[in-house]
Amino acid sequence: MNPSATSPTPPTPPSSASPATPHHPAPDRPIRVLVADDHPAVRGGLVALLEADPSTQVVAQAADGDEAVRRARAERPDVALTDVRMPGATGIEITPALRELGARVLVISAFDLDSYVLGALAAGADGYLVKTEEPRRILDAVHAVASGDAVLSSAATRAVVAALRSEQAPGEPAQGAQGGSGRDGEDPRASARAAWSTAPANTDDSAASSSRSATWGPAPGVELTRREEDVLRLLAQGMSNQQIARELVVEVTTVKTHITHVLGKLQVDSRVQAALWWQQHRE
């Protein structure tokens, strides 16, 4: 019997145990990628893009969220590239299960709605891109999340910043989700705080999430070198380490060193938090 003709099996919810350590591809083998999208043309385009790059290998495809989890369980990809809106379980809903299976999750969607961006990050996604990105940007993002980086499109970064800026002053009574709500009526500001506090650390291959509370870090007068400001500005535009290195004509290791210094000076744990700090204090 054709497995695709059977009723979809709901994804197994994450257990209370710690998630599996994300896979770190060996330098001598391609990055193993699962592509999940319910539109055949889009899915085929992403597969063709990835297969054309010898450093990436598509090991599984899925047309809905439930199938994506089944295929991830069978193939154990390094990276899951998933759409948000799919039949059955959504890309956001399956993100914890994919992370539980050891995959890094890169969400790619036609929509940059705040509720999608914040929901994906709060669920544990390592990155969020829109489908209008250049092909090279998508490839770079796959490589970035595979190596432990977090990648956000400019629109995704703006969504988090806007949600955090909309928070009420201390002591002000809650008034609900103004300007749009998240999934199931969730206040997007709560998702923003969750995204802030769980944004993956990414100056190295660490899979640990930030444990800090939602805070903007030190005052805007923090002293950064000219080069650190250049790196932080490009990081806030959603660039990966590889893209920043190309833009500044330096080695990727140099970019990582600068980011490490920046995170220390800003007293934050991840590049996502650093990007938000830049947009709050310097733009």
XYZ file of C-alpha atoms in Angstrom, residues 104-207:
104
model
C 18.107 22.277 13.412
C 14.996 24.003 12.085
C 14.963 26.723 9.442
C 11.458 28.036 8.781
C 10.856 29.539 5.342
C 7.503 31.104 4.574
C 5.721 33.381 2.150
C 4.493 35.316 5.188
C 6.386 37.573 7.580
C 3.438 37.972 9.951
C 4.512 38.740 13.493
C 2.586 35.782 14.903
C 4.392 33.360 12.568
C 7.860 34.782 13.181
C 7.454 34.974 16.949
C 5.696 31.623 17.152
C 8.478 29.899 15.206
C 11.225 31.389 17.359
C 9.391 30.645 20.596
C 8.945 27.033 19.417
C 12.714 26.707 19.029
C 13.369 27.430 15.341
C 16.974 28.314 14.525
C 16.004 30.718 11.765
C 13.172 32.331 9.833
C 13.333 33.403 6.184
C 10.777 34.614 3.670
C 10.493 32.877 0.306
C 11.419 36.043 -1.574
C 15.024 35.646 -0.406
C 17.708 35.207 -3.060
C 18.696 31.554 -3.660
C 22.217 32.218 -2.364
C 20.747 33.599 0.838
C 18.722 30.418 1.395
C 21.797 28.240 0.865
C 23.828 30.403 3.218
C 21.081 30.125 5.829
C 21.063 26.319 5.630
C 24.829 26.283 6.155
C 24.540 28.821 8.958
C 21.959 26.935 11.023
C 23.793 23.651 10.410
C 26.900 25.171 12.016
C 24.995 26.576 14.977
C 24.130 30.070 13.771
C 20.672 31.589 14.066
C 19.411 33.340 10.938
C 16.600 35.867 10.671
C 15.424 37.819 7.664
C 15.256 41.573 8.149
C 11.459 41.338 8.296
C 11.656 38.683 11.013
C 13.991 40.814 13.114
C 11.682 43.807 12.749
C 8.729 41.684 13.887
C 10.447 40.791 17.146
C 11.584 44.380 17.728
C 8.077 45.745 17.085
C 6.490 43.252 19.462
C 8.949 44.021 22.232
C 8.528 47.763 21.756
C 4.757 47.385 22.095
C 5.003 46.015 25.622
C 3.069 47.992 28.211
C 4.789 49.997 30.896
C 5.288 48.245 34.250
C 2.091 48.195 36.286
C -0.161 48.891 33.310
C -3.005 46.361 33.056
C -2.880 43.932 30.154
C -5.079 44.925 27.254
C -4.733 41.924 25.022
C -2.808 41.594 21.798
C -2.918 44.948 20.118
C -1.942 45.042 16.497
C -2.542 41.353 15.942
C -2.462 38.172 17.959
C -0.382 35.064 17.808
C -1.638 31.521 17.395
C -4.708 30.671 19.432
C -5.057 34.265 20.594
C -1.638 34.363 22.237
C -0.286 37.845 22.837
C 2.591 38.307 20.351
C 4.477 40.209 23.029
C 4.577 37.054 25.126
C 5.926 35.201 22.091
C 8.495 37.947 21.623
C 9.681 37.545 25.194
C 9.887 33.788 24.709
C 11.751 34.248 21.422
C 14.128 36.660 23.124
C 14.879 34.361 26.037
C 15.213 31.165 23.954
C 17.024 32.502 20.880
C 19.779 29.975 20.055
C 23.304 31.030 20.883
C 25.301 30.955 17.678
C 28.838 32.267 17.762
C 29.910 28.619 17.831
C 28.282 25.210 17.510
C 26.494 25.399 20.839
C 22.846 24.319 20.820
